[in-house]
Short mmCIF file of C-alpha atoms in Angstrom, two decimals:
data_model
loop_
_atom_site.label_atom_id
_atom_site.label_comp_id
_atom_site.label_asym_id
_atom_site.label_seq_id
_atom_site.Cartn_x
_atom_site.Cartn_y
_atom_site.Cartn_z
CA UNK A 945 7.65 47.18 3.63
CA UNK A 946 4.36 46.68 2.39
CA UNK A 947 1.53 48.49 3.97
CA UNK A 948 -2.35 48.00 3.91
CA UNK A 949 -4.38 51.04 3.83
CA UNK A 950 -8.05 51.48 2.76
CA UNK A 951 -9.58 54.80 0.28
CA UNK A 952 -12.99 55.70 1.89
CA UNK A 953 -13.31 52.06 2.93
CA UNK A 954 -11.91 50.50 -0.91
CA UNK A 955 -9.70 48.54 -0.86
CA UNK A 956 -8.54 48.94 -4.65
CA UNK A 957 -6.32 51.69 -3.52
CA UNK A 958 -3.88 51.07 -6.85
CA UNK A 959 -7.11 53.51 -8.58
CA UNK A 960 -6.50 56.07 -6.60
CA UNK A 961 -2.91 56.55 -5.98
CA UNK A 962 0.12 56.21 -8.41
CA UNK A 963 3.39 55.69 -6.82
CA UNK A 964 6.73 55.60 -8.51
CA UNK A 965 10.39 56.02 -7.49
CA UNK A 966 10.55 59.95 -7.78
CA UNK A 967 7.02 60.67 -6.50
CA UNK A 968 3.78 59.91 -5.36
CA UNK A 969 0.08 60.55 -7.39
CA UNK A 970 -2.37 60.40 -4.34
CA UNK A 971 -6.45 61.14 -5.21
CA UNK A 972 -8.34 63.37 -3.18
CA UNK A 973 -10.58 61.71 -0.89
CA UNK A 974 -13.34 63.18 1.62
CA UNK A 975 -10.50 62.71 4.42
CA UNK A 976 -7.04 62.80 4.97
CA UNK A 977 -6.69 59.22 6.03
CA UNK A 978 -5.49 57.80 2.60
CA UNK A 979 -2.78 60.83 2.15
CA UNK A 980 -1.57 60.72 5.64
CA UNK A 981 -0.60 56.74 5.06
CA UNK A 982 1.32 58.13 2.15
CA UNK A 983 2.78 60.53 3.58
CA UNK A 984 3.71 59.07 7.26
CA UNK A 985 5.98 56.41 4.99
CA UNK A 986 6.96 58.97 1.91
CA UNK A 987 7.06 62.60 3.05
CA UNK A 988 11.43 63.55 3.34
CA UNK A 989 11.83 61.19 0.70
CA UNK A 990 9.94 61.65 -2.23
CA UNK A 991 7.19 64.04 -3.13
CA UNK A 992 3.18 62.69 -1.96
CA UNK A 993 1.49 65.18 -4.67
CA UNK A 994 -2.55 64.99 -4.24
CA UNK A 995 -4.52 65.13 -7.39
CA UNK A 996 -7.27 64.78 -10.00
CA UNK A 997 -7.16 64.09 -13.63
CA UNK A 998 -10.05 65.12 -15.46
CA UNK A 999 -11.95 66.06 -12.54
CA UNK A 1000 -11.78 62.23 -11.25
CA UNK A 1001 -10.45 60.38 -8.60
CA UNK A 1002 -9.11 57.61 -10.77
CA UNK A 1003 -5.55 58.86 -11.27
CA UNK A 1004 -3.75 55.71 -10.52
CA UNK A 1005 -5.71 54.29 -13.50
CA UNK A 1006 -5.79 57.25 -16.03
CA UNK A 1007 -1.93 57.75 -15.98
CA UNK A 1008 1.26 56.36 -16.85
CA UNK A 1009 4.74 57.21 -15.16
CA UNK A 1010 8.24 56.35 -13.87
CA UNK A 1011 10.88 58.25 -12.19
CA UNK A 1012 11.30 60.00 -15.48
CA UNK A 1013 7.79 61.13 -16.66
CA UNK A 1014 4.29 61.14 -16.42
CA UNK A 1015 2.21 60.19 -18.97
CA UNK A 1016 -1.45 62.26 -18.47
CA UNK A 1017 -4.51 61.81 -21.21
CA UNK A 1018 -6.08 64.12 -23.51
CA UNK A 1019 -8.57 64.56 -20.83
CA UNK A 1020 -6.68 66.20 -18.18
CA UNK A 1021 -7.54 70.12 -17.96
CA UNK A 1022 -4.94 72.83 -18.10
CA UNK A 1023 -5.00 73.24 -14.42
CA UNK A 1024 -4.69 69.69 -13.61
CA UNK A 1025 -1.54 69.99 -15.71
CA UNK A 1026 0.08 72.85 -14.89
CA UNK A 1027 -0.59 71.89 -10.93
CA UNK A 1028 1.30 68.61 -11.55
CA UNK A 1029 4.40 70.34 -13.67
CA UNK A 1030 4.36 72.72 -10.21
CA UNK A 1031 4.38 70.08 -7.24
CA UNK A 1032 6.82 67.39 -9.40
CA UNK A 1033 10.27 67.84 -9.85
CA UNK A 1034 12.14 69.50 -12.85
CA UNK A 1035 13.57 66.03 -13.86
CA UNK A 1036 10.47 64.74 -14.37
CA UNK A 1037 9.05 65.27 -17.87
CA UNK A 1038 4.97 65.89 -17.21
CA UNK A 1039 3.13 65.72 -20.89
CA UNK A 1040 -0.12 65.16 -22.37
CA UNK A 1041 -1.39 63.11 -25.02
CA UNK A 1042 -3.63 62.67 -27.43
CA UNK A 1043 -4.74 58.80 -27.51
CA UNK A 1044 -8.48 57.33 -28.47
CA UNK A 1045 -7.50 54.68 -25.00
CA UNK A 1046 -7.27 57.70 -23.00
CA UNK A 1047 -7.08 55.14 -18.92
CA UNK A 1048 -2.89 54.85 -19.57
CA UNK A 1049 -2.54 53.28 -16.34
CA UNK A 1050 -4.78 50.40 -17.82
CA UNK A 1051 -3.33 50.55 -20.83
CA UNK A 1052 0.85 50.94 -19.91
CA UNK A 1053 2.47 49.23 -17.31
CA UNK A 1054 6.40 50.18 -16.73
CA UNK A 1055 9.32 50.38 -14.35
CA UNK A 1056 12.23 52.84 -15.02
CA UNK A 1057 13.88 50.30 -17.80
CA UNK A 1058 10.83 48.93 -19.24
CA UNK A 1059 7.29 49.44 -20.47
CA UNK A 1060 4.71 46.48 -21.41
CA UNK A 1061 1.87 48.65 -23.48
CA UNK A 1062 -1.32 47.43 -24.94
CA UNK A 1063 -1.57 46.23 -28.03
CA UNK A 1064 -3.68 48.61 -29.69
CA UNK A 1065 -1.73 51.65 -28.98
CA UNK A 1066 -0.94 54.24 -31.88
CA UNK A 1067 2.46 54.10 -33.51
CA UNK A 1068 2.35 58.13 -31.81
CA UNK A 1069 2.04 57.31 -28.79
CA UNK A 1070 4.77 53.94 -28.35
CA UNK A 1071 6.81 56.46 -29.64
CA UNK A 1072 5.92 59.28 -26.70
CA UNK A 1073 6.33 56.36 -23.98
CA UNK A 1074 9.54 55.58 -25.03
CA UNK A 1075 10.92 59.16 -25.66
CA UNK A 1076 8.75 60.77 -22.50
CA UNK A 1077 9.86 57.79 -19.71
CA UNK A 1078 12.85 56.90 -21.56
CA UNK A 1079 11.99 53.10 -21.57
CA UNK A 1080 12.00 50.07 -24.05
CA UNK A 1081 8.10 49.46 -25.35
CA UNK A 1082 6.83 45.70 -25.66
CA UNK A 1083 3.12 45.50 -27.34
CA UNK A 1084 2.28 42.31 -25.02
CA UNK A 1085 -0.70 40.71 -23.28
CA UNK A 1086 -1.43 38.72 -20.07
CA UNK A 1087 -2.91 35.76 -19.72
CA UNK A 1088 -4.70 36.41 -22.49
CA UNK A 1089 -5.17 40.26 -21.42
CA UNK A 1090 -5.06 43.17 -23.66
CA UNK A 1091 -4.92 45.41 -20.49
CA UNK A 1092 -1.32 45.28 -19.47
CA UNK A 1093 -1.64 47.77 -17.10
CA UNK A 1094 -4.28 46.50 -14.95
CA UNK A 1095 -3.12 42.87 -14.46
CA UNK A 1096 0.68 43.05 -13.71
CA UNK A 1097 2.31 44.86 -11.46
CA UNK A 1098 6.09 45.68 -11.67
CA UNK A 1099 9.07 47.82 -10.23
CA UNK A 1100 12.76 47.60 -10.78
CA UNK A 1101 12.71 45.09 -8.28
CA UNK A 1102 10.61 41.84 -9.05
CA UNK A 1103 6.68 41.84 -10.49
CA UNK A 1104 3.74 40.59 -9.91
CA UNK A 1105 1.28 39.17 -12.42
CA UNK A 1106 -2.52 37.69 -13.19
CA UNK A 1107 -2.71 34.59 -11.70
CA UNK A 1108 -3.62 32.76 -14.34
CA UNK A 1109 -0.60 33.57 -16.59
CA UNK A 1110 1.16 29.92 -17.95
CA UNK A 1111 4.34 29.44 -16.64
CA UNK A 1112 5.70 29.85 -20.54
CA UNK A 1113 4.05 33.74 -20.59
CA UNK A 1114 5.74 34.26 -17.34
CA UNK A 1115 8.96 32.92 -18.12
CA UNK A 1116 8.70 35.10 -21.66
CA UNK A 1117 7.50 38.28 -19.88
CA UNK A 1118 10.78 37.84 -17.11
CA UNK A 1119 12.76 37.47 -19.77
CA UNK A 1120 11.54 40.47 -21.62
CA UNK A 1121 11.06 42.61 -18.10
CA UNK A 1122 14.19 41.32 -16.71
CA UNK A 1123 12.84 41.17 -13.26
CA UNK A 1124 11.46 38.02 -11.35
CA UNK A 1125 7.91 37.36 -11.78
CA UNK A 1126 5.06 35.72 -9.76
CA UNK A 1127 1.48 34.79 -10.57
CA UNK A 1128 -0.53 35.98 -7.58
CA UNK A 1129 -3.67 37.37 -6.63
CA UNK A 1130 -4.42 40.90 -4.14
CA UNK A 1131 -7.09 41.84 -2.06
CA UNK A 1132 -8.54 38.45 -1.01
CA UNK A 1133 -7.94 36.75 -4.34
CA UNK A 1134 -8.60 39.84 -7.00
CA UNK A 1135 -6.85 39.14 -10.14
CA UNK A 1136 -6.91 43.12 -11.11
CA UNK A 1137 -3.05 43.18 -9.50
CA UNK A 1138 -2.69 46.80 -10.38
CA UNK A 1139 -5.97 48.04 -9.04
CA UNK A 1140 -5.11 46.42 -5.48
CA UNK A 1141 -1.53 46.95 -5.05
CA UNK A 1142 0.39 50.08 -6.03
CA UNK A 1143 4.69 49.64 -5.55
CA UNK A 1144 7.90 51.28 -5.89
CA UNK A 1145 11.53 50.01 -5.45
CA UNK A 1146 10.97 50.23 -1.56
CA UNK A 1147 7.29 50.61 -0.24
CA UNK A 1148 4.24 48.66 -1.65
CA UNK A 1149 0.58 49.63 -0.59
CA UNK A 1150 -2.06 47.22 -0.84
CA UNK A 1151 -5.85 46.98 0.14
CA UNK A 1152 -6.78 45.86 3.77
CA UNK A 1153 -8.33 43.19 2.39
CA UNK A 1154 -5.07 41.26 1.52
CA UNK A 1155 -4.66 38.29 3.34
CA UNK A 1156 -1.11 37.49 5.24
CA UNK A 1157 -0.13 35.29 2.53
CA UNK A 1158 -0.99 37.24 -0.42
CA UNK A 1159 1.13 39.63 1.22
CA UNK A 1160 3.93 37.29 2.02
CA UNK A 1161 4.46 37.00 -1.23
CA UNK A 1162 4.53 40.41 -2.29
CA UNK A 1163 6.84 41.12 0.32
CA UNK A 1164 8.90 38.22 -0.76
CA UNK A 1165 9.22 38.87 -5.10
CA UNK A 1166 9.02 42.91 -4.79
CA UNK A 1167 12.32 42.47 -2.41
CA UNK A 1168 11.03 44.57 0.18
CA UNK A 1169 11.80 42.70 3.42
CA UNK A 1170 15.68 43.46 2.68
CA UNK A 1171 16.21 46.52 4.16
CA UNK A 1172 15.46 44.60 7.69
CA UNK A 1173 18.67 43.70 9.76
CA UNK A 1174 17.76 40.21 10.08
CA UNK A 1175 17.76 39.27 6.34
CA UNK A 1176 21.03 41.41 6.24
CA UNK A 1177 22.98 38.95 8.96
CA UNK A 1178 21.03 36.11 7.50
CA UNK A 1179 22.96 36.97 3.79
CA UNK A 1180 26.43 37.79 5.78
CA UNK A 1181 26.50 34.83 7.94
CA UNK A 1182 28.39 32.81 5.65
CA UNK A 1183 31.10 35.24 5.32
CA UNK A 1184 31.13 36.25 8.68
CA UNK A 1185 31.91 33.38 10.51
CA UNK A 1186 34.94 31.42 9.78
CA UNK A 1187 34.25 28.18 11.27
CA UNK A 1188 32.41 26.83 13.91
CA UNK A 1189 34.01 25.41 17.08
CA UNK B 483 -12.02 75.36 -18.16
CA UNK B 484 -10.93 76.23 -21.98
CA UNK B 485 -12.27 77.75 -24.50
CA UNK B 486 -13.07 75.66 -27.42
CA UNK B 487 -13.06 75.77 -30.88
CA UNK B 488 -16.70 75.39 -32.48
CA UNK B 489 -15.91 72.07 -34.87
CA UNK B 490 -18.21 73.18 -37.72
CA UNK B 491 -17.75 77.11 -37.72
CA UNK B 492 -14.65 77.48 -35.67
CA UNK B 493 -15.86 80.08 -33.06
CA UNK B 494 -15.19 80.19 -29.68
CA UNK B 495 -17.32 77.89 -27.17
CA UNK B 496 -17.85 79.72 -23.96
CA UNK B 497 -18.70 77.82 -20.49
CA UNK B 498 -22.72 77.06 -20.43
CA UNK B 499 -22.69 77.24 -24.34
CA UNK B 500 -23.47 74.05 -26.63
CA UNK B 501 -23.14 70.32 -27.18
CA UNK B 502 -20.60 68.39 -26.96
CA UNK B 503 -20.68 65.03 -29.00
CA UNK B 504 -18.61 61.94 -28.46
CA UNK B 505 -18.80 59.24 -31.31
CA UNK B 506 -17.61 55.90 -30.67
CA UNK B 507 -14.01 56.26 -31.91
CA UNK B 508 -13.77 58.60 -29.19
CA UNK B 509 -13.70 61.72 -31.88
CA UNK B 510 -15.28 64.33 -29.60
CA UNK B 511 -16.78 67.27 -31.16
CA UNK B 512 -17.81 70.68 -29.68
CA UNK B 513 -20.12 72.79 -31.17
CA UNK B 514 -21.23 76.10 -29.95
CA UNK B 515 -24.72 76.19 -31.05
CA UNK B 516 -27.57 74.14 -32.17
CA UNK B 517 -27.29 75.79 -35.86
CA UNK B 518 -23.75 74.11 -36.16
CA UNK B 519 -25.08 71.10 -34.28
CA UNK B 520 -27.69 70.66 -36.90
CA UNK B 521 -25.50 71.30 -39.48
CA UNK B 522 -23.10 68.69 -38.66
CA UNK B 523 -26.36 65.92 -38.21
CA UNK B 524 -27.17 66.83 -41.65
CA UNK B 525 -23.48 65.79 -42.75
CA UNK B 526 -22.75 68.92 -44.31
CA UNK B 527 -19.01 69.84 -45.17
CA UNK B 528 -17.97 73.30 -43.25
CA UNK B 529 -15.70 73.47 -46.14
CA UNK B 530 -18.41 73.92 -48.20
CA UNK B 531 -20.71 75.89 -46.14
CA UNK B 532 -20.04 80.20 -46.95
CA UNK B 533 -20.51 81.48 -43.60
CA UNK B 534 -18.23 78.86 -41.84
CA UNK B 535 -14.12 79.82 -40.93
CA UNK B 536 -12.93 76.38 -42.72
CA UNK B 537 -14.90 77.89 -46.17
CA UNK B 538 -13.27 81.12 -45.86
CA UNK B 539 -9.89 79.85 -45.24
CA UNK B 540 -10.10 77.31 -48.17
CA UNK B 541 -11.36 80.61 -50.61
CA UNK B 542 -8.30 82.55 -49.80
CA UNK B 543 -11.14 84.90 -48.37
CA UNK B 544 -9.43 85.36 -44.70
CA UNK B 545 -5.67 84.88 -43.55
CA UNK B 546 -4.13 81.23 -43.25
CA UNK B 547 -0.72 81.41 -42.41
CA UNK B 548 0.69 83.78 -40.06
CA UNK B 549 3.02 83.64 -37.07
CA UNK B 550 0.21 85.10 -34.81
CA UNK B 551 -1.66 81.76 -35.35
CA UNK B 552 1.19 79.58 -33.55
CA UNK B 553 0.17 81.64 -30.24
CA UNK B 554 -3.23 79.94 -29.63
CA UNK B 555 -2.01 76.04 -30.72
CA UNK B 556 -2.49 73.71 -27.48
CA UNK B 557 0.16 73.02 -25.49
CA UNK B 558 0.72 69.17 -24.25
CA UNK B 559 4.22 69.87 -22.02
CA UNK B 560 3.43 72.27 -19.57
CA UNK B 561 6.11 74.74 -17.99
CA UNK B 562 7.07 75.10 -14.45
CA UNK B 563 4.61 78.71 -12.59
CA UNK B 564 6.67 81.58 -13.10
CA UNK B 565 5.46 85.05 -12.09
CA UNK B 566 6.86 87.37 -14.78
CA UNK B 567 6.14 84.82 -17.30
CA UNK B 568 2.50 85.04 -16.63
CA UNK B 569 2.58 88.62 -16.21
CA UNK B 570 4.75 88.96 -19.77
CA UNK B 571 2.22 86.09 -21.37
CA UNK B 572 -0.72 88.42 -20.01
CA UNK B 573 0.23 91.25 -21.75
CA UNK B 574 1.27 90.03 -24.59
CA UNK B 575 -1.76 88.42 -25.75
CA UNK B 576 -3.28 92.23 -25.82
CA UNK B 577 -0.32 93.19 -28.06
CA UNK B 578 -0.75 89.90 -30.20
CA UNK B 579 -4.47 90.49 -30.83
CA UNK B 580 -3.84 93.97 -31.61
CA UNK B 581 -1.50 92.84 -34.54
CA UNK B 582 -3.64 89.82 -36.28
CA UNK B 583 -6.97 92.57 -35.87
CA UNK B 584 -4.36 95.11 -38.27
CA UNK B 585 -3.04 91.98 -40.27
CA UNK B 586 -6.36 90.99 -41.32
CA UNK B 587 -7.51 93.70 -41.89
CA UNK B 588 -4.41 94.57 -43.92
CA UNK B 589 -5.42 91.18 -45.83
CA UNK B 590 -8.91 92.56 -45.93
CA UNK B 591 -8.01 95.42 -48.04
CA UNK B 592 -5.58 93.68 -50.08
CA UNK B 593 -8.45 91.46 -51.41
CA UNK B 594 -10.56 94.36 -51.74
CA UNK B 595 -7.72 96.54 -53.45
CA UNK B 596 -8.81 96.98 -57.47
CA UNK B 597 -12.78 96.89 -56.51
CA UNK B 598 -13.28 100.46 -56.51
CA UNK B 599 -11.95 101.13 -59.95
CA UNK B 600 -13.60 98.11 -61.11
CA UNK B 601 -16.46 99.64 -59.92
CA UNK B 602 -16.31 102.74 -61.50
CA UNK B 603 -15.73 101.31 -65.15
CA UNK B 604 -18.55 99.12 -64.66
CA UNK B 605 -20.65 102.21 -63.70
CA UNK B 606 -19.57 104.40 -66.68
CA UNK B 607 -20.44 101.49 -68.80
CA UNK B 608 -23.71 100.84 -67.84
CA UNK B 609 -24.51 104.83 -68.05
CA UNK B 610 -23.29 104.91 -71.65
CA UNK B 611 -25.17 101.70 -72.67
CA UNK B 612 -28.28 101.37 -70.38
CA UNK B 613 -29.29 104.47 -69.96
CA UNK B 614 -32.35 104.21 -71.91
CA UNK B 615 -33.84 102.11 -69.09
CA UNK B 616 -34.25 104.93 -66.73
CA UNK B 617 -34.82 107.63 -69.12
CA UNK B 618 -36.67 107.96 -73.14
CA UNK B 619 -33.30 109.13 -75.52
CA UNK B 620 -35.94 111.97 -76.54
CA UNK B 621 -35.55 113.27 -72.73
CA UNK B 622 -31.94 112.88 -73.24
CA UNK B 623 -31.43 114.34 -75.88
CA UNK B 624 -33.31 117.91 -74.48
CA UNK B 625 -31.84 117.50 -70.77
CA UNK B 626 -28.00 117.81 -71.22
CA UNK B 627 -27.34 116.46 -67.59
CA UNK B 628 -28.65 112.69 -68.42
CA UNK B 629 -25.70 112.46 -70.41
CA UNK B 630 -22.22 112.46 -69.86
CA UNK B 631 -20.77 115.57 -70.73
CA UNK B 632 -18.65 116.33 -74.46
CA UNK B 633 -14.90 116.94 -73.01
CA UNK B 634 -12.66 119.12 -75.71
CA UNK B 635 -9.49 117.62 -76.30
CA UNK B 636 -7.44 119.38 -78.42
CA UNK B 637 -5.61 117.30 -80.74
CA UNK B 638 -2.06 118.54 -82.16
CA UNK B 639 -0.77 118.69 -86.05
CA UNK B 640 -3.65 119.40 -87.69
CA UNK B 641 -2.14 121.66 -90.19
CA UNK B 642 0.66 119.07 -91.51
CA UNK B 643 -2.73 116.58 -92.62
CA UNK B 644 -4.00 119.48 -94.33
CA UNK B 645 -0.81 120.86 -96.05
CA UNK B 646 -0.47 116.98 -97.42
CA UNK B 647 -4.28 116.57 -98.81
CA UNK B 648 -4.06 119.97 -100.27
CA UNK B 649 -1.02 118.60 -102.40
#
């Protein structure tokens, strides 16, 4: 189900959160509003942790992570660190690195199988990403983009891409994701997909701004209108009924 | 907050204390006082600059390797807040410092071990053979304390040498 919520009335709310399959990154705002949308959807399932990396509120942009690990920059302090390694679970590997592109979440893009990294990134670090989140590395870019992780957005499930990508990029990046993706825009026709739109295998949050059909269509490649008993009947009906009279 | 590591001299950076310089590579570089600051502008080498830690290191003058070292390197994986092993790290750190103070000073002194007799040679020396600077050999020669004083040694078979000239 895809939700729209606002961050102190912005609507790029993919800056300030970071939400994965084994937890949630939320930033802290002047109210609760933001983390109380998290947390009415997330809270018995998976962790809603709130945040700052480097004193900022940017976190959805400054790190990397999937159910396996989180990815922080050189910049984070001690106590942002050790405050993360305390609210996320043990199965989750939290570490630091040390990388001149120090925004991650602009820089690496990933999904538990999967990572699409920019193209600049140090030998070191490719090498972290793939040992710290267990995941296959791909130095790619989008539509012409060096910042992966800004213009695509991706679970396990589908993704969602820069709308100006050529069908031949987006047939190359499904084949190298291995998910179903769609060129599309967020937040009343924003191409930064990442900024506006932050997803996991079964939520998506998205500004307010998205219009019905932008968010028709995330609904529709992210997968996330299956869990509703209509679709499920709509599948079965085929194997249900024998014949008709 | 941490406490950094000066870049040019290597000394501790407290909160409130110097400049912090970012160059466009994204290099940043921490210094904890204009002197090093300056120093750095003027593209001087802290390896060759005496009063700097890098310098000393590179001389062999203080200690470089030691196990005591591997306490203070940053840490990039954190570990999960456990009580007794903040407690443990606490106290430990007193123990730790108290053992790299005695190692280098045990260093120290190892560096410093021949100096004294060194010292002394040099000193008898310069007695023997300069002496004439501070005093006249006139004065010397009537004041018996100016020089050093005739030791008696006696010397054995002195009667065999003279048995064999006699013959």
């Amino acid at each position: 189900m895809a939700t729209r919520i606002q961050f102190e009335n912005c609507c790029e709310v993919g800056v300030f959160s970071k939400l994965t399959n084994a937890y949630c990154l939320v930033a802290i705002g002047g109210s609760e509003h933001f983390y109380s949308a998290f947390e009415a959807e997330l809270t018995d399932v998976i962790p809603v942790v709130k945040t700052s990396i480097a004193g900022t509120r940017i976190i959805g942009r400054l790190c990397a992570g999937n159910k396996k690990g989180l990815l922080l920059p050189h910049t984070t302090t001690d106590q942002e660190l050790q405050h993360l390694r305390n609210s996320l679970p043990d199965h989750v590997v939290v570490q630091r690195i040390e990388e001149r592109l120090s925004a991650l979440g602009n820089c690496i893009t990933c999904n538990d199988h999967v990572a699409l990294a920019h193209p600049d990134l140090d030998k070191d670090t490719e090498e972290m990403i793939a040992d710290v989140l267990g995941v296959e590395v791909f130095r790619q870019t989008i539509a012409g983009n060096i910042l992966v992780g800004s213009f695509c957005a991706f679970s396990n499930r589908g993704g969602l891409v820069h709308p100006h990508t050529s069908i031949e990029d987006l047939d190359e990046l499904s084949t190298l994701l291995q998910v179903p993706l769609v060129a599309g825009t967020v937040n009343r026709g924003s191409e930064v997909i990442a900024a506006g739109l932050t997803v996991n295998d079964w939520t998506a949050f998205c500004g307010s701004d998205t219009t019905a059909t932008e968010l028709s269509v995330i609904e529709s490649v992210f997968k996330l209108r299956e869990a509703q008993p209509n679709a499920i009947v709509d599948d079965m009906r085929k194997s249900l009924i024998d014949s008709y009279i | 907050m941490r406490l950094e590591k000066c870049w040019f001299c290597s000394s501790t950076v407290y909160p409130g204390h110097g400049i912090q310089f970012v160059r466009n590579d994204a290099k940043i570089f921490r210094f904890c006082r204009s002197k090093c600051h300056k120093n750095f502008k003027m593209k001087r080498n802290p390896r060759k600059v005496k009063w700097t830690k890098a310098y000393r290191r590179l001389h062999g003058k203080d200690m470089t390797q030691d196990s005591t070292f591997e306490f203070e390197r940053k840490r990039n994986r954190p570990e999960r807040y456990d009580r007794n092993v903040a407690e443990n790290t606490l106290r430990a750190i007193k123990t730790i410092d108290k053992i790299r103070m005695a190692r280098e000073a045990r260093h120290h002194a190892m560096r410093m071990k021949g100096k004294k007799t060194i010292e002394q040679k040099a000193a008898v020396k310069e007695l023997e053979q300069s002496i004439h600077m501070v005093k006249a050999p006139l004065a010397l020669q009537q004041e018996p304390s100016l020089t050093l004083p005739k030791i008696k040694v006696s010397v054995s078979q002195p009667l065999a040498e003279e048995n064999r000239m006699e013959e």
